[in-house]
PDB file of C-alpha atoms in Angstrom:
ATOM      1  CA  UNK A   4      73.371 112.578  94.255  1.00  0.00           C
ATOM      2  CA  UNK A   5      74.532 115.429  91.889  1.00  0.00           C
ATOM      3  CA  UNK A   6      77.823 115.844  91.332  1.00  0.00           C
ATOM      4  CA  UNK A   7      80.438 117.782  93.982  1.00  0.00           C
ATOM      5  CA  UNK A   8      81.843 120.449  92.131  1.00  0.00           C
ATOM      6  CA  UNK A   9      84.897 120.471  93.690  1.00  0.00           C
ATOM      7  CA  UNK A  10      85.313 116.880  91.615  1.00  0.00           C
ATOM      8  CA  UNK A  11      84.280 118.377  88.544  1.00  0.00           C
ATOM      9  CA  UNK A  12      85.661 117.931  85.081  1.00  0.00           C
ATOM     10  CA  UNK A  13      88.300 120.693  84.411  1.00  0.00           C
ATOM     11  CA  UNK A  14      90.037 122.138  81.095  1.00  0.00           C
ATOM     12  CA  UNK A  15      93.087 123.113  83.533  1.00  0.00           C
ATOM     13  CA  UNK A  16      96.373 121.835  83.908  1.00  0.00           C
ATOM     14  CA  UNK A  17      97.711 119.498  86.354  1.00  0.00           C
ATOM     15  CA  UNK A  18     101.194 120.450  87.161  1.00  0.00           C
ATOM     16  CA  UNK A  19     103.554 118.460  89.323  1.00  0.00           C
ATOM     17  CA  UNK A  20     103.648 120.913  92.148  1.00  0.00           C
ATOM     18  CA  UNK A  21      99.700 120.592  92.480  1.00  0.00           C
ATOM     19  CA  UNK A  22      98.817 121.995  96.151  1.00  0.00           C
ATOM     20  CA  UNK A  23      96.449 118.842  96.974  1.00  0.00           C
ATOM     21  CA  UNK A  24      96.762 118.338 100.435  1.00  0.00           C
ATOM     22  CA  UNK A  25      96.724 114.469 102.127  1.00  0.00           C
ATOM     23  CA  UNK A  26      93.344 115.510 103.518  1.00  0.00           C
ATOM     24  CA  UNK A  27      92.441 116.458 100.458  1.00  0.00           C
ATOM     25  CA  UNK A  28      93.513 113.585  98.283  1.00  0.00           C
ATOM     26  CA  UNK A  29      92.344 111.050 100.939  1.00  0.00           C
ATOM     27  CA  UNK A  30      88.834 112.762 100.219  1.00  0.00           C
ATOM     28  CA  UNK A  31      89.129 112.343  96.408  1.00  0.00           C
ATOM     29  CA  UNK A  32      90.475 108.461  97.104  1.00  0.00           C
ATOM     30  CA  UNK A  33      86.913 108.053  98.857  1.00  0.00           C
ATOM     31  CA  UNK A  34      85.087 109.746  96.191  1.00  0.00           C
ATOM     32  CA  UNK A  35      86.662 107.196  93.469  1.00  0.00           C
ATOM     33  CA  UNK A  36      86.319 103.960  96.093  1.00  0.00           C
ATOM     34  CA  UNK A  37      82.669 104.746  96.060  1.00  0.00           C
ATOM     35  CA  UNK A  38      82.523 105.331  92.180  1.00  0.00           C
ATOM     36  CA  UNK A  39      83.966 102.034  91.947  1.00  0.00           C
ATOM     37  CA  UNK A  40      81.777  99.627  93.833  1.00  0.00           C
ATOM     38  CA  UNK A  41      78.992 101.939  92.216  1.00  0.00           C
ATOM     39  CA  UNK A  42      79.687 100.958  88.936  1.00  0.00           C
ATOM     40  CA  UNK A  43      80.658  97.232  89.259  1.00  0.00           C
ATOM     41  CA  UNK A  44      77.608  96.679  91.138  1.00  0.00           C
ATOM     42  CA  UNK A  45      75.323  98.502  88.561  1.00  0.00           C
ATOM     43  CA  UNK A  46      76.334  95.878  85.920  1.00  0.00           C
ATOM     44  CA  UNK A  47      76.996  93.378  87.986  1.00  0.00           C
ATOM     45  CA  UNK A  48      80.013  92.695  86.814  1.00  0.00           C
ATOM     46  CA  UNK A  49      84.089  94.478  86.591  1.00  0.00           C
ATOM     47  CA  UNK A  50      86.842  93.842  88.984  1.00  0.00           C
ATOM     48  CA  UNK A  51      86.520  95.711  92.121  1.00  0.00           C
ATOM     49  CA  UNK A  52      89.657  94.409  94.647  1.00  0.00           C
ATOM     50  CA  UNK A  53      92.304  95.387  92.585  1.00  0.00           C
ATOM     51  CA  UNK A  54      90.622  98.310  91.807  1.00  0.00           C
ATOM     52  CA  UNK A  55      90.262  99.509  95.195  1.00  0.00           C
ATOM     53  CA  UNK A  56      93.844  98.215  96.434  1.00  0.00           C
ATOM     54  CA  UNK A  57      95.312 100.827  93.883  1.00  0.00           C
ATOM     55  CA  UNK A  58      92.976 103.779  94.136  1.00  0.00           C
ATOM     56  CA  UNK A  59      95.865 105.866  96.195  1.00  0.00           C
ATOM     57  CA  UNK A  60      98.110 105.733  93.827  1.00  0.00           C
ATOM     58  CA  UNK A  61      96.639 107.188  90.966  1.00  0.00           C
ATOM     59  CA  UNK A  62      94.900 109.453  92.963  1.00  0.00           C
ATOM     60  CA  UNK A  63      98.135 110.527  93.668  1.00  0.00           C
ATOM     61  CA  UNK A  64      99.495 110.614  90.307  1.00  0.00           C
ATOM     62  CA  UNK A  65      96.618 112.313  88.666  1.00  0.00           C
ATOM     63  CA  UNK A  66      95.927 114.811  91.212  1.00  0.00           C
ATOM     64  CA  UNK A  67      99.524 115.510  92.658  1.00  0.00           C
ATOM     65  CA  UNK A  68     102.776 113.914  90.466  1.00  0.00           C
ATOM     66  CA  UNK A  69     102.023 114.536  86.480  1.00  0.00           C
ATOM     67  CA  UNK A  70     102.147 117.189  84.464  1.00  0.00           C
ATOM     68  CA  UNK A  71      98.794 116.530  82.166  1.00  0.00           C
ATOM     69  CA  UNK A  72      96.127 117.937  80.463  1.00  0.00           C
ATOM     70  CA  UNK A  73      92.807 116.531  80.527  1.00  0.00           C
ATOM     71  CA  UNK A  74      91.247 118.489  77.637  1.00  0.00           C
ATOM     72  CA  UNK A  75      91.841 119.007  75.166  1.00  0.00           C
ATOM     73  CA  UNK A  76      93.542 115.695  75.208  1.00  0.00           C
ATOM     74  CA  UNK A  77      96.549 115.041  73.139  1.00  0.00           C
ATOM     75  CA  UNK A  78      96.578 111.219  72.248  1.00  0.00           C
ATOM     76  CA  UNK A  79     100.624 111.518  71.973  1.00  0.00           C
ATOM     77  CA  UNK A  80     100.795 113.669  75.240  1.00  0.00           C
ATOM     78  CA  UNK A  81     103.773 116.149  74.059  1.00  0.00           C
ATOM     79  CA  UNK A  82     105.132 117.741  76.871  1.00  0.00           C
ATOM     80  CA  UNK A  83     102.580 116.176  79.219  1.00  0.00           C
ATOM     81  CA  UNK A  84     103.561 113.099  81.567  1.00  0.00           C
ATOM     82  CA  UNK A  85     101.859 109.954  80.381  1.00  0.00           C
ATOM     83  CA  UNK A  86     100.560 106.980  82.613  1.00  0.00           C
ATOM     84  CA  UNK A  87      99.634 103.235  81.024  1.00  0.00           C
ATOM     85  CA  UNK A  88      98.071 100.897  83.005  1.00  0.00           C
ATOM     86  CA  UNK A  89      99.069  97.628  82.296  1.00  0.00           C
ATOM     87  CA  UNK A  90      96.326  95.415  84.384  1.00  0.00           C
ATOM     88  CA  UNK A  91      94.026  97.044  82.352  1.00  0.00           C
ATOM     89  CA  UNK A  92      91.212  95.013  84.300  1.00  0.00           C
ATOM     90  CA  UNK A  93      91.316  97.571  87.032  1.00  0.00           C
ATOM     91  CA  UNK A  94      89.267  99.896  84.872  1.00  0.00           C
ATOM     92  CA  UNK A  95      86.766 100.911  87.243  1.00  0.00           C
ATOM     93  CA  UNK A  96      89.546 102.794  89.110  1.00  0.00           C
ATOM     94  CA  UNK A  97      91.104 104.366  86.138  1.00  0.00           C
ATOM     95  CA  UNK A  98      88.203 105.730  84.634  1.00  0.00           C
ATOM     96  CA  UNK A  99      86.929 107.241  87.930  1.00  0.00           C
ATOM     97  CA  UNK A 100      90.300 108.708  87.954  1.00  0.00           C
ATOM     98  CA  UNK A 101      90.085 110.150  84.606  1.00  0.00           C
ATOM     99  CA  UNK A 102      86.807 111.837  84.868  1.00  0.00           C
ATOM    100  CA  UNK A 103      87.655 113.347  88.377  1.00  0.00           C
ATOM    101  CA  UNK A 104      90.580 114.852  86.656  1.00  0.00           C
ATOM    102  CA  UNK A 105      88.789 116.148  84.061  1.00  0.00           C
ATOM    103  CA  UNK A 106      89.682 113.893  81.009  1.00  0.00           C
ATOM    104  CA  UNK A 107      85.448 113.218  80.515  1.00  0.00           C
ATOM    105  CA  UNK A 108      82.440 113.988  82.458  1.00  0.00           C
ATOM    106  CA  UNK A 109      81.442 112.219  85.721  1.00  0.00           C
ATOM    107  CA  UNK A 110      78.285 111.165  84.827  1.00  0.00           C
ATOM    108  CA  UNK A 111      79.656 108.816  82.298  1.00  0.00           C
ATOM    109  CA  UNK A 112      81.172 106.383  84.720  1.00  0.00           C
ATOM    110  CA  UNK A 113      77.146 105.280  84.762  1.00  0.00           C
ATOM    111  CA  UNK A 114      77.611 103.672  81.528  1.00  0.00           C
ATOM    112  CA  UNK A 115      80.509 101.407  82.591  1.00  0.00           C
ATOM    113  CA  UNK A 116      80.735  98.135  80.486  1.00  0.00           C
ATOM    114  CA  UNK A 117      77.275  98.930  79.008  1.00  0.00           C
ATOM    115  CA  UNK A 118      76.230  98.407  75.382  1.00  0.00           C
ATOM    116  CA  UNK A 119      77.612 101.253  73.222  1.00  0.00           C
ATOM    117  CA  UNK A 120      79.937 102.506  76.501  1.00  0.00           C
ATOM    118  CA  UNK A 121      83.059 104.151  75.940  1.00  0.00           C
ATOM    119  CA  UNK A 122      83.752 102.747  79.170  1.00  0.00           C
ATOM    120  CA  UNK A 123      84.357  98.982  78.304  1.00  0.00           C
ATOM    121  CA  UNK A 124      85.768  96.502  80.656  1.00  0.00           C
ATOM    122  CA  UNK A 125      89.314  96.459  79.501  1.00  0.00           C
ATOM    123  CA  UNK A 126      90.108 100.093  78.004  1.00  0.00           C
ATOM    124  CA  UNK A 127      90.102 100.279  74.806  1.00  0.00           C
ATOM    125  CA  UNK A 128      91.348 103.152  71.956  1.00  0.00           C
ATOM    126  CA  UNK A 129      88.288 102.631  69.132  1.00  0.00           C
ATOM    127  CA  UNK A 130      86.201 104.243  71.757  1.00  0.00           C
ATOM    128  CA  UNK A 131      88.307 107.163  71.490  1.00  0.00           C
ATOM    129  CA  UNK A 132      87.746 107.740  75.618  1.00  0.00           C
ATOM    130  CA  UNK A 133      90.342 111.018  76.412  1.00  0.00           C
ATOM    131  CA  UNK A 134      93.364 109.346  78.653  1.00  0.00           C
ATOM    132  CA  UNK A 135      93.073 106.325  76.993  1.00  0.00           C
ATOM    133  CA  UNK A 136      96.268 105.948  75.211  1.00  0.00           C
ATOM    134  CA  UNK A 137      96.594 102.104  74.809  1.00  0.00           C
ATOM    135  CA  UNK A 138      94.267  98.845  75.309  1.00  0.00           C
ATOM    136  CA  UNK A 139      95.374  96.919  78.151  1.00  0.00           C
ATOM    137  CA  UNK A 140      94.349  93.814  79.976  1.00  0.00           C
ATOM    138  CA  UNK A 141      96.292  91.628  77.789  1.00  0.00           C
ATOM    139  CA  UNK A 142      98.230  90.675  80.859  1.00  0.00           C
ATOM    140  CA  UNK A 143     102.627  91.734  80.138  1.00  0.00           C
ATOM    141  CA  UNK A 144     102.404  94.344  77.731  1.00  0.00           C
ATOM    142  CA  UNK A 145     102.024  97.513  79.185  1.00  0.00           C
ATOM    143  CA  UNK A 146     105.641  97.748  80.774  1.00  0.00           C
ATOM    144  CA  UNK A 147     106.928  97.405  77.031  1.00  0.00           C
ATOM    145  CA  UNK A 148     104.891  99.948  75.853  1.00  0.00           C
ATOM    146  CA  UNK A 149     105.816 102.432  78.876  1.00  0.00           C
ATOM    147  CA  UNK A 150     109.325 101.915  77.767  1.00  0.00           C
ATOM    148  CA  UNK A 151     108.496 102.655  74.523  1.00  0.00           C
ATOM    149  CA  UNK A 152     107.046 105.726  74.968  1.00  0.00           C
ATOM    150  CA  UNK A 153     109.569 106.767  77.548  1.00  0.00           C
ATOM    151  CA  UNK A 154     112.274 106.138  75.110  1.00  0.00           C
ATOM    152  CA  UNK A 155     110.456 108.083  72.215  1.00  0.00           C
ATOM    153  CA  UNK A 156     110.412 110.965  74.472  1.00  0.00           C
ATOM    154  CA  UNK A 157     113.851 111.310  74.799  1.00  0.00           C
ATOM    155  CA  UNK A 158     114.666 110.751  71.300  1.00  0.00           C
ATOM    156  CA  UNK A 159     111.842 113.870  71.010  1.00  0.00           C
ATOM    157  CA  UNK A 160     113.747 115.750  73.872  1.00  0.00           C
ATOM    158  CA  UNK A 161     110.541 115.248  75.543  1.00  0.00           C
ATOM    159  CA  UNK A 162     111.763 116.441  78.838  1.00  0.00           C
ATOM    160  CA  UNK A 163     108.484 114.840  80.114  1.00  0.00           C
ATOM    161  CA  UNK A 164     108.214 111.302  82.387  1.00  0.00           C
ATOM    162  CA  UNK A 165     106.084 107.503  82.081  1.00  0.00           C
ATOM    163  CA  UNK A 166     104.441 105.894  84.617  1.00  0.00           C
ATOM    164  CA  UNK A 167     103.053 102.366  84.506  1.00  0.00           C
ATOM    165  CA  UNK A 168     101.528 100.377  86.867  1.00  0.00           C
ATOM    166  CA  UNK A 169     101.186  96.496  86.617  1.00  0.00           C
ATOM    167  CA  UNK A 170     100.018  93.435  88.884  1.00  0.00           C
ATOM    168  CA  UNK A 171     101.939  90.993  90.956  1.00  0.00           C
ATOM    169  CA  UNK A 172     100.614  88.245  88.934  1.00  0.00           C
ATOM    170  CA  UNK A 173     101.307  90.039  85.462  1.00  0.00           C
ATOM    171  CA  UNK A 174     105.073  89.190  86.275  1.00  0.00           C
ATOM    172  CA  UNK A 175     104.672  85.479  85.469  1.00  0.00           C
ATOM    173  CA  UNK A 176     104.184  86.547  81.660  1.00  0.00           C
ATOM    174  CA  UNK A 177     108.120  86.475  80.124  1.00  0.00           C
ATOM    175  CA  UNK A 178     107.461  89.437  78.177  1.00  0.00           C
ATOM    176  CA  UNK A 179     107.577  91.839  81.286  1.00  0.00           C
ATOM    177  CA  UNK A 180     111.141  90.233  82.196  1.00  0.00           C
ATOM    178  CA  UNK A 181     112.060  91.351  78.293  1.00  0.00           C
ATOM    179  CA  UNK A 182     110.887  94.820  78.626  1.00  0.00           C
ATOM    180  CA  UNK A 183     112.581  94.596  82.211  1.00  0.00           C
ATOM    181  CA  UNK A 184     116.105  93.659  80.490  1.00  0.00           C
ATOM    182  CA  UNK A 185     115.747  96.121  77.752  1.00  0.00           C
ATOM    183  CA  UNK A 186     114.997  99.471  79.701  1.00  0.00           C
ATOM    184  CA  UNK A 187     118.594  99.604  81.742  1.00  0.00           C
ATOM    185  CA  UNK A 188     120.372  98.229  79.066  1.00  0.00           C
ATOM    186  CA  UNK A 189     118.851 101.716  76.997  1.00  0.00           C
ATOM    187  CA  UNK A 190     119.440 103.911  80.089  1.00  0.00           C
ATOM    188  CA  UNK A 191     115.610 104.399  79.575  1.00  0.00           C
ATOM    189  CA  UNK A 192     116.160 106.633  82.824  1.00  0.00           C
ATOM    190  CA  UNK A 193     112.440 109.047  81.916  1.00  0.00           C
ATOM    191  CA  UNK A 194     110.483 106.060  83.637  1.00  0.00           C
ATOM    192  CA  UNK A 195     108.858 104.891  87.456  1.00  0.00           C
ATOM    193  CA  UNK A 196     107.299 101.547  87.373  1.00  0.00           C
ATOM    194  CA  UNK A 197     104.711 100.232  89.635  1.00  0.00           C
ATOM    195  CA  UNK A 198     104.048  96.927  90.647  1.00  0.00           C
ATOM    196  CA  UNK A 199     100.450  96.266  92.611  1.00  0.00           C
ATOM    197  CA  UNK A 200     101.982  93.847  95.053  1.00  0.00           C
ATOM    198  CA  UNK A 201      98.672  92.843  96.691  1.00  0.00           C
ATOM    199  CA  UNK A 202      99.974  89.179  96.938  1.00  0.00           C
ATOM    200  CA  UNK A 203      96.638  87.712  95.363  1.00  0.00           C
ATOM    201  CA  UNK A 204      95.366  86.860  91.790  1.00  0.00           C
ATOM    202  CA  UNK A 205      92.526  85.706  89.757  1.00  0.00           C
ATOM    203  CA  UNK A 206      92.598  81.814  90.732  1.00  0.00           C
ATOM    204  CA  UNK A 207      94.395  82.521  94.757  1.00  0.00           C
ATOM    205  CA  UNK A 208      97.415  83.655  96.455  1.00  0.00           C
ATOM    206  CA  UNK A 209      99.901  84.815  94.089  1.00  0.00           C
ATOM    207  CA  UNK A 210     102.989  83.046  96.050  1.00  0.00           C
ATOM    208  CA  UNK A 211     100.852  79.497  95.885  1.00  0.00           C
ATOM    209  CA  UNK A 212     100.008  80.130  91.950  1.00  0.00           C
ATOM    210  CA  UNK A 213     103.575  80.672  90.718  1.00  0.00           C
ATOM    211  CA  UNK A 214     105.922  82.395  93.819  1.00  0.00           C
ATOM    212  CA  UNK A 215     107.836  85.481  92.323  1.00  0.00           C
ATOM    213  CA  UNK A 216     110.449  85.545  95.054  1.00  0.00           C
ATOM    214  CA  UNK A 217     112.597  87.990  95.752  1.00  0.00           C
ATOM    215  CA  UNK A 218     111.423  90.902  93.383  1.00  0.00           C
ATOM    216  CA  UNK A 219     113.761  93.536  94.692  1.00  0.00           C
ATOM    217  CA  UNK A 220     116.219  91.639  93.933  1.00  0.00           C
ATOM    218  CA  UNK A 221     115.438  90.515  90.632  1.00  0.00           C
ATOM    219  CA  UNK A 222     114.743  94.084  89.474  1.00  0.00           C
ATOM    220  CA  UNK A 223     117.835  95.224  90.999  1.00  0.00           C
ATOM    221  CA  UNK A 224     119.723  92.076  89.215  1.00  0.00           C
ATOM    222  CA  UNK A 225     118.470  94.028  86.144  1.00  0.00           C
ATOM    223  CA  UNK A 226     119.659  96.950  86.855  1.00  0.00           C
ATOM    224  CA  UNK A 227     116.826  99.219  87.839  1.00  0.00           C
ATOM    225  CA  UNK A 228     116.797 101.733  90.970  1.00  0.00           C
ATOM    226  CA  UNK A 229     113.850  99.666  93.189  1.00  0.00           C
ATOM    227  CA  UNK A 230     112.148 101.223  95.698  1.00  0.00           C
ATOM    228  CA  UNK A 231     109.374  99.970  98.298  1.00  0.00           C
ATOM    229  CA  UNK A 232     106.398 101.746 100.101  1.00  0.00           C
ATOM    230  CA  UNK A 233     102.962 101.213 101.434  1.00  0.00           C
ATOM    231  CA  UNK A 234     100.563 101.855  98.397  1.00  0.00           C
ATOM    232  CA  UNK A 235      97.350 102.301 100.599  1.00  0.00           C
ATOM    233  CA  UNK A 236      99.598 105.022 103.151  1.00  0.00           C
ATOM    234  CA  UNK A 237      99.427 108.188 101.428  1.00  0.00           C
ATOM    235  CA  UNK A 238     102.104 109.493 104.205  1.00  0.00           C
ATOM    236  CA  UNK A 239     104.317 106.871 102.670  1.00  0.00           C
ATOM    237  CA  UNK A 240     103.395 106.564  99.331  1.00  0.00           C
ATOM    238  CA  UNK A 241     104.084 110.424  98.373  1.00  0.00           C
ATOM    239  CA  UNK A 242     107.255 110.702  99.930  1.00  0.00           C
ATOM    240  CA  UNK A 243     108.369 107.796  97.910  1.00  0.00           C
ATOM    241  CA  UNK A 244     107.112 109.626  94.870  1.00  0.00           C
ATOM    242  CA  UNK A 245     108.920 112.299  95.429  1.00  0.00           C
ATOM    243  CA  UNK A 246     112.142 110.334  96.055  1.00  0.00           C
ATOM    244  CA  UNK A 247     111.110 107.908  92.982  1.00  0.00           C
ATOM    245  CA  UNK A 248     111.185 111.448  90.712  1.00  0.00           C
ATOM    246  CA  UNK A 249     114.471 112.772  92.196  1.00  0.00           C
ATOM    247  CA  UNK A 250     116.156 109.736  90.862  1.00  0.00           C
ATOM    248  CA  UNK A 251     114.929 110.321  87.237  1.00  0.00           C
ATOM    249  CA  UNK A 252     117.726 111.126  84.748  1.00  0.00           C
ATOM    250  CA  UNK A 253     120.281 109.214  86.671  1.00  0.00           C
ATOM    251  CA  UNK A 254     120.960 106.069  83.706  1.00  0.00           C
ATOM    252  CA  UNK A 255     118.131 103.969  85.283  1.00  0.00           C
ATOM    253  CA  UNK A 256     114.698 103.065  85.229  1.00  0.00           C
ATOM    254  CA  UNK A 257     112.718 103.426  88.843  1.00  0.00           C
ATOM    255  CA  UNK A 258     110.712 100.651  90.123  1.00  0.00           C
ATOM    256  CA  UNK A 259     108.554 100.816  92.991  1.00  0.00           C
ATOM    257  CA  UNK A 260     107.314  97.487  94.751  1.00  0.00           C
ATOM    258  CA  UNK A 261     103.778  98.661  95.793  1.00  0.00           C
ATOM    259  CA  UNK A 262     102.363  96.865  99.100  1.00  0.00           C
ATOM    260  CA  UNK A 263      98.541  96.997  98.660  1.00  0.00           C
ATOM    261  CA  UNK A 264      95.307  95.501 100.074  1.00  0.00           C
ATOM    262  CA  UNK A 265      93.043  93.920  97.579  1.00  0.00           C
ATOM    263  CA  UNK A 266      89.491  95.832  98.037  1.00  0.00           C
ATOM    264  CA  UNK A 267      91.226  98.257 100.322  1.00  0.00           C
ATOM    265  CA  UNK A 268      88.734 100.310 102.173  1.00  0.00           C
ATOM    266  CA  UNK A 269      86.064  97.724 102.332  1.00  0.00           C
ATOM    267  CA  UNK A 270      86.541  95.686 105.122  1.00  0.00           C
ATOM    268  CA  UNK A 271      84.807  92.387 103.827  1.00  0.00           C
ATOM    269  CA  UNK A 272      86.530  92.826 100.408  1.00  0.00           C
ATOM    270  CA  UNK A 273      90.625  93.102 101.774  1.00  0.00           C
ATOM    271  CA  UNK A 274      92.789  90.986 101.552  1.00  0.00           C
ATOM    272  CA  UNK A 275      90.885  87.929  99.579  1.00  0.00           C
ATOM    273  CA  UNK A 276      91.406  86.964  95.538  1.00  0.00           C
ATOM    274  CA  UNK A 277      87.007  86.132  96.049  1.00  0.00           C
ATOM    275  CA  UNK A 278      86.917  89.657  94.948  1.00  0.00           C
ATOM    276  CA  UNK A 279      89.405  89.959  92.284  1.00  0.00           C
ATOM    277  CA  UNK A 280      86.501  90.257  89.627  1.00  0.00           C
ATOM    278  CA  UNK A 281      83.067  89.729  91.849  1.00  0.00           C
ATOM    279  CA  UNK A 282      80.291  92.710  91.998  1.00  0.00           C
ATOM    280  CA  UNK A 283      79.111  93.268  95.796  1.00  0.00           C
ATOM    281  CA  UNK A 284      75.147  92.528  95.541  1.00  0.00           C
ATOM    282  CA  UNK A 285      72.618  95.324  97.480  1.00  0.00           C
ATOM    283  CA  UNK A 286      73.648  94.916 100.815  1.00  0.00           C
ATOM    284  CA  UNK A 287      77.170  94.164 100.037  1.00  0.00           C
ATOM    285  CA  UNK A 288      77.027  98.097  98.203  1.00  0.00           C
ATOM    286  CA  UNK A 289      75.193  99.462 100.908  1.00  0.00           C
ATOM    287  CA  UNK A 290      77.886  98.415 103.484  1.00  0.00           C
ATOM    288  CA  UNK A 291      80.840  99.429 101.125  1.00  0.00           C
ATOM    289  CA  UNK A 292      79.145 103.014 100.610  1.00  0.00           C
ATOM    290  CA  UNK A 293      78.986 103.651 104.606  1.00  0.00           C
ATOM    291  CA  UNK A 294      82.481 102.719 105.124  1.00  0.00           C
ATOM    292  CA  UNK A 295      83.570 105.057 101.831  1.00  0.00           C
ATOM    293  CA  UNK A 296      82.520 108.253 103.658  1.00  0.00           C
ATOM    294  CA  UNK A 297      83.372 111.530 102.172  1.00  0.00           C
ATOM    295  CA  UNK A 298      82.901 114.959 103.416  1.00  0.00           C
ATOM    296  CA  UNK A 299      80.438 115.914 100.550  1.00  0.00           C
ATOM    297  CA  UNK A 300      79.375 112.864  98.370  1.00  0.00           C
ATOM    298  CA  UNK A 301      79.630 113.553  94.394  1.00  0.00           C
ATOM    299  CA  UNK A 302      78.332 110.755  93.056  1.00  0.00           C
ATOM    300  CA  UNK A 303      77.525 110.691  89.765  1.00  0.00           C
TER     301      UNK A 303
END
């Protein structure tokens, strides 16, 4: 199908008081679902569930929170708001993301994990792909580097935030409870966590692999601000944006405990760890696509 241009790549931009509608971002969230079982199942082979289960959020951030520019991209993103994605083995969502926002074209997404690809697996920075700022998918790492880069922008007076996003089962690494310590103890108050709390990783159930108990209250034992929402509810999940921002500034780091449904939007793919990292076959893609409807389809 050629490509909608109402997804199409875009020199503008993106301010934090985009006009995106619900209607409208629940249109784009589509549009990137159905990039994503697209390009798994072209190579047979990427992680899809997680994927899916977090498409709403940056969705959100990319087309209605941050303040970014797509091109011409600044690897240290003065001024601009900067996202790192920690479970960098959600790719396929991040670079659909990207190029719907403008960072490269769409049509690229069709070389996803392919010989020569800027569009490896786990992102990657010798590929140079625009709003790749760090490689991820070394499981712990990316909430030190957010904190890194959140505290370099205030020693910049960078008035600008950081957003990072990591897994449920990324918090049994130690390092995440070190960056976790650090940030309060720094007033590193420039940055909004994520956590992807599908409940489900690579080898089952995250709670019967290594429970992480009460997380709100861990975080909070920490000393960050924690908040909770419905990451597959955009009703929810923006308002708690919103409030997540408005508590920026205030001596403390924001996280937000993110309920999610692995392989959200595909009915035979939610809720189960079988699809963590397994390509839907023909059939499987045929009956993801019908249930990923979108007004006008822009696939690449």
């Amino acid at each position: 199908m050629a490509q909608d241009s109402s997804f199409a790549a875009s020199a503008e931009t993106h301010t934090p008081t985009a006009t995106k509608s619900v209607a409208e971002l629940k249109q784009i969230a589509a549009q990137v679902r159905r990039d994503i079982v697209r390009m798994v199942h072209a190579v047979n082979s990427g992680h899809p569930g997680g994927s899916l289960g977090c498409t709403d959020l940056l969705v959100a951030l990319y087309f209605k929170v941050m303040k970014h520019t797509p091109q011409p991209f600044d690897m240290n993103g003065v001024g601009q708001d900067l996202f790192f994605l920690s479970n960098g083995h959600i790719s396929p969502v991040f670079y659909s993301v990207l190029a719907r926002s403008g960072y490269f074209p769409v049509s690229e997404l069709a070389t996803f994990r392919k010989l020569n690809s800027r569009l490896q697996g786990h992102p990657a920075t010798h590929e140079h792909l625009p709003g790749i700022r760090v490689a991820s998918g070394s499981l712990g790492q990316g909430l030190s580097v957010a904190v890194g880069a959140a505290q370099a922008k205030k020693l910049n007076g960078d008035d600008r935030n950081v957003f990072v996003l990591m897994g449920d089962g990324e918090l049994e690494e130690g390092q995440v409870w070190e960056a976790a310590m650090y940030a309060p103890h720094h007033k590193v108050d420039n940055l909004i966590a994520f956590v992807d709390r599908n409940g489900q990783q690579i080898d089952g159930p995250t709670e019967k692999i290594g429970g992480l108990g009460d997380l709100r209250a861990k975080f909070e034992a920490f000393n960050w601000r924690v908040l909770e929402t419905d990451g597959n509810d955009l009703e929810k999940l923006l308002p708690t944006l919103e409030e997540a921002q408005s508590l920026l500034g205030q001596g403390q780091p924001i996280m937000v405990l993110m309920d999610t449904q692995m392989g959200f939007g595909v009915d035979f793919m939610m809720g189960s760890h079988k699809w963590h990292g397994v390509a839907p076959n023909d059939e499987q893609l045929e009956k993801a696509l019908q249930q990923l409807m979108v007004e006008e389809a822009g696939d690449y």
